[in-house]
Short mmCIF file of C-alpha atoms in Angstrom, two decimals:
data_model
loop_
_atom_site.label_atom_id
_atom_site.label_comp_id
_atom_site.label_asym_id
_atom_site.label_seq_id
_atom_site.Cartn_x
_atom_site.Cartn_y
_atom_site.Cartn_z
CA UNK N 1 -11.57 15.87 -10.50
CA UNK N 2 -10.04 12.51 -11.00
CA UNK N 3 -12.19 9.35 -10.30
CA UNK N 4 -12.09 7.93 -6.92
CA UNK N 5 -9.94 4.81 -6.63
CA UNK N 6 -10.19 1.63 -4.57
CA UNK N 7 -7.20 1.36 -2.20
CA UNK N 8 -6.41 -1.94 -0.32
CA UNK N 9 -4.19 -1.81 2.59
CA UNK N 10 -2.68 -4.86 4.37
CA UNK N 11 -0.74 -5.26 7.64
CA UNK N 12 0.55 -8.81 8.13
CA UNK N 13 -0.71 -10.35 11.27
CA UNK N 14 2.61 -10.56 13.01
CA UNK N 15 3.28 -6.70 12.84
CA UNK N 16 1.49 -4.96 15.71
CA UNK N 17 2.29 -1.30 14.34
CA UNK N 18 -0.89 0.28 12.92
CA UNK N 19 -0.58 4.01 13.16
CA UNK N 20 0.80 4.63 9.71
CA UNK N 21 -1.57 2.36 7.78
CA UNK N 22 -4.49 3.97 9.72
CA UNK N 23 -3.24 7.39 9.06
CA UNK N 24 -2.99 6.69 5.34
CA UNK N 25 -6.36 5.19 5.21
CA UNK N 26 -7.85 8.32 6.80
CA UNK N 27 -6.17 10.69 4.47
CA UNK N 28 -7.33 8.55 1.39
CA UNK N 29 -10.83 8.59 2.71
CA UNK N 30 -10.76 12.28 3.35
CA UNK N 31 -9.94 12.60 -0.42
CA UNK N 32 -13.02 10.60 -1.39
CA UNK N 33 -11.40 7.28 -2.09
CA UNK N 34 -12.56 3.79 -0.87
CA UNK N 35 -10.20 2.21 1.40
CA UNK N 36 -10.45 -1.52 2.19
CA UNK N 37 -8.43 -2.69 5.20
CA UNK N 38 -7.42 -6.33 5.19
CA UNK N 39 -9.30 -8.50 7.64
CA UNK N 40 -7.63 -10.79 10.08
CA UNK N 41 -7.76 -13.78 7.56
CA UNK N 42 -6.00 -11.65 4.93
CA UNK N 43 -3.55 -10.34 7.37
CA UNK N 44 -2.57 -13.87 8.42
CA UNK N 45 -2.29 -14.94 4.83
CA UNK N 46 -0.07 -12.06 4.01
CA UNK N 47 2.24 -13.23 6.76
CA UNK N 48 2.52 -16.62 5.15
CA UNK N 49 2.26 -15.41 1.49
CA UNK N 50 5.20 -17.66 0.39
CA UNK N 51 2.73 -20.64 0.44
CA UNK N 52 0.05 -21.27 -2.25
CA UNK N 53 -3.08 -21.13 -0.01
CA UNK N 54 -2.26 -17.81 1.68
CA UNK N 55 -1.44 -16.39 -1.69
CA UNK N 56 -4.89 -17.38 -2.94
CA UNK N 57 -6.52 -15.72 0.07
CA UNK N 58 -4.77 -12.50 -0.47
CA UNK N 59 -5.28 -12.49 -4.33
CA UNK N 60 -9.03 -13.36 -3.98
CA UNK N 61 -9.37 -10.48 -1.45
CA UNK N 62 -7.77 -8.13 -3.91
CA UNK N 63 -10.04 -9.25 -6.77
CA UNK N 64 -13.26 -9.62 -4.75
CA UNK N 65 -12.94 -5.91 -3.53
CA UNK N 66 -11.75 -4.51 -7.02
CA UNK N 67 -8.57 -3.15 -5.42
CA UNK N 68 -6.70 -0.81 -7.74
CA UNK N 69 -3.93 0.43 -5.47
CA UNK N 70 -2.40 -1.86 -3.00
CA UNK N 71 -0.22 -1.01 0.07
CA UNK N 72 1.58 -3.18 2.61
CA UNK N 73 2.76 -1.91 6.04
CA UNK N 74 5.50 -3.93 7.79
CA UNK N 75 7.75 -2.49 10.41
CA UNK N 76 9.75 -5.46 11.26
CA UNK N 77 12.80 -7.27 9.67
CA UNK N 78 13.75 -5.92 6.23
CA UNK N 79 14.62 -9.30 4.63
CA UNK N 80 11.30 -10.54 5.61
CA UNK N 81 9.61 -7.42 4.09
CA UNK N 82 11.45 -7.95 0.74
CA UNK N 83 10.69 -11.57 0.59
CA UNK N 84 6.93 -10.96 1.42
CA UNK N 85 6.64 -8.21 -1.06
CA UNK N 86 8.41 -10.43 -3.69
CA UNK N 87 6.00 -13.21 -3.08
CA UNK N 88 3.13 -10.86 -3.36
CA UNK N 89 4.34 -9.46 -6.59
CA UNK N 90 4.90 -12.88 -8.14
CA UNK N 91 1.32 -13.83 -7.03
CA UNK N 92 -0.02 -10.67 -8.77
CA UNK N 93 1.99 -11.35 -11.94
CA UNK N 94 0.83 -15.09 -12.08
CA UNK N 95 -2.71 -13.89 -12.01
CA UNK N 96 -1.97 -10.96 -14.39
CA UNK N 97 -3.20 -8.28 -12.12
CA UNK N 98 -0.58 -5.76 -12.52
CA UNK N 99 -0.95 -2.54 -14.71
CA UNK N 100 1.82 -3.63 -17.12
CA UNK N 101 -0.15 -6.74 -17.72
CA UNK N 102 -3.20 -4.82 -18.44
CA UNK N 103 -4.53 -5.86 -14.79
CA UNK N 104 -6.28 -3.52 -12.44
CA UNK N 105 -3.58 -2.88 -9.82
CA UNK N 106 -1.76 0.29 -11.02
CA UNK N 107 0.20 1.15 -7.90
CA UNK N 108 1.97 -0.69 -5.24
CA UNK N 109 3.07 0.88 -1.84
CA UNK N 110 5.08 -0.26 1.12
CA UNK N 111 5.40 1.44 4.55
CA UNK N 112 8.17 0.35 6.82
CA UNK N 113 11.29 1.40 8.59
CA UNK N 114 14.13 3.11 6.54
CA UNK N 115 16.25 0.12 6.15
CA UNK N 116 13.40 -1.93 4.88
CA UNK N 117 12.25 0.90 2.49
CA UNK N 118 15.87 1.06 1.12
CA UNK N 119 15.95 -2.73 0.55
CA UNK N 120 12.49 -2.66 -1.03
CA UNK N 121 13.54 0.21 -3.47
CA UNK N 122 16.80 -1.57 -4.30
CA UNK N 123 14.98 -4.69 -4.97
CA UNK N 124 11.87 -3.69 -6.79
CA UNK N 125 12.99 -0.28 -8.25
CA UNK N 126 10.13 2.04 -9.24
CA UNK N 127 7.45 -0.82 -9.05
CA UNK N 128 6.80 -0.18 -5.37
CA UNK N 129 6.45 3.42 -3.89
CA UNK N 130 7.91 3.40 -0.27
CA UNK N 131 6.97 5.31 2.83
CA UNK N 132 9.34 5.40 5.82
CA UNK N 133 7.61 7.98 8.01
CA UNK N 134 7.94 11.64 8.25
CA UNK N 135 6.10 12.41 4.84
CA UNK N 136 3.76 15.18 5.01
CA UNK N 137 0.05 14.53 4.31
CA UNK N 138 0.51 16.04 0.87
CA UNK N 139 3.62 14.10 0.08
CA UNK N 140 1.88 10.84 1.11
CA UNK N 141 -1.10 11.55 -1.01
CA UNK N 142 0.91 12.51 -4.03
CA UNK N 143 2.90 9.37 -3.77
CA UNK N 144 -0.24 7.36 -3.55
CA UNK N 145 -1.45 8.86 -6.85
CA UNK N 146 -4.08 11.36 -5.30
CA UNK N 147 -4.47 14.33 -7.51
CA UNK N 148 -4.40 17.80 -6.06
CA UNK N 149 -7.97 18.50 -6.84
CA UNK N 150 -8.96 15.63 -4.61
CA UNK N 151 -7.21 16.99 -1.42
CA UNK N 152 -9.65 18.85 0.76
CA UNK N 153 -8.69 22.62 1.26
CA UNK N 154 -8.18 22.15 5.04
CA UNK N 155 -5.93 19.25 4.56
CA UNK N 156 -3.87 21.09 1.88
CA UNK N 157 -3.52 24.04 4.06
CA UNK N 158 -2.18 22.00 7.07
CA UNK N 159 0.14 20.15 4.84
CA UNK N 160 1.53 23.35 3.54
CA UNK N 161 2.09 24.64 7.15
CA UNK N 162 3.77 21.35 8.06
CA UNK N 163 6.09 21.66 5.02
CA UNK N 164 7.05 25.24 5.85
CA UNK N 165 8.09 24.29 9.46
#
């Protein structure tokens, strides 16, 4: 069985949509992973991440919690989503926190509307895994780097049923 990971999930303060991020957190916890949800201060900072002080707040949160896999949920404007992720990625690079810099963050995720996901994929290529809704539990977990042996049998069975429908 693979080692449990520490996932950090952020929903910027402006976005009121929470269903997807909470569903992903529950799935990850069911598989034995630690999930740290951003508090209000980090959520607010993420909304303003183009500025230095909010960047520091988000990066300090990532480092203080030992986050290895980072997800952002944003279901509003696609341009804002791309700009926000771009600022986050640059802040991570500046602090040498990404896997290709030998940093601890080995996966980045984005959940949003289909148009925003397409824009994120076009802008960041394979660096950011996107979720636009409709993915099965198994698809979600696989895309988030969860190995099959970590998925509880009842969740696996339910996911197979969903995929067959």
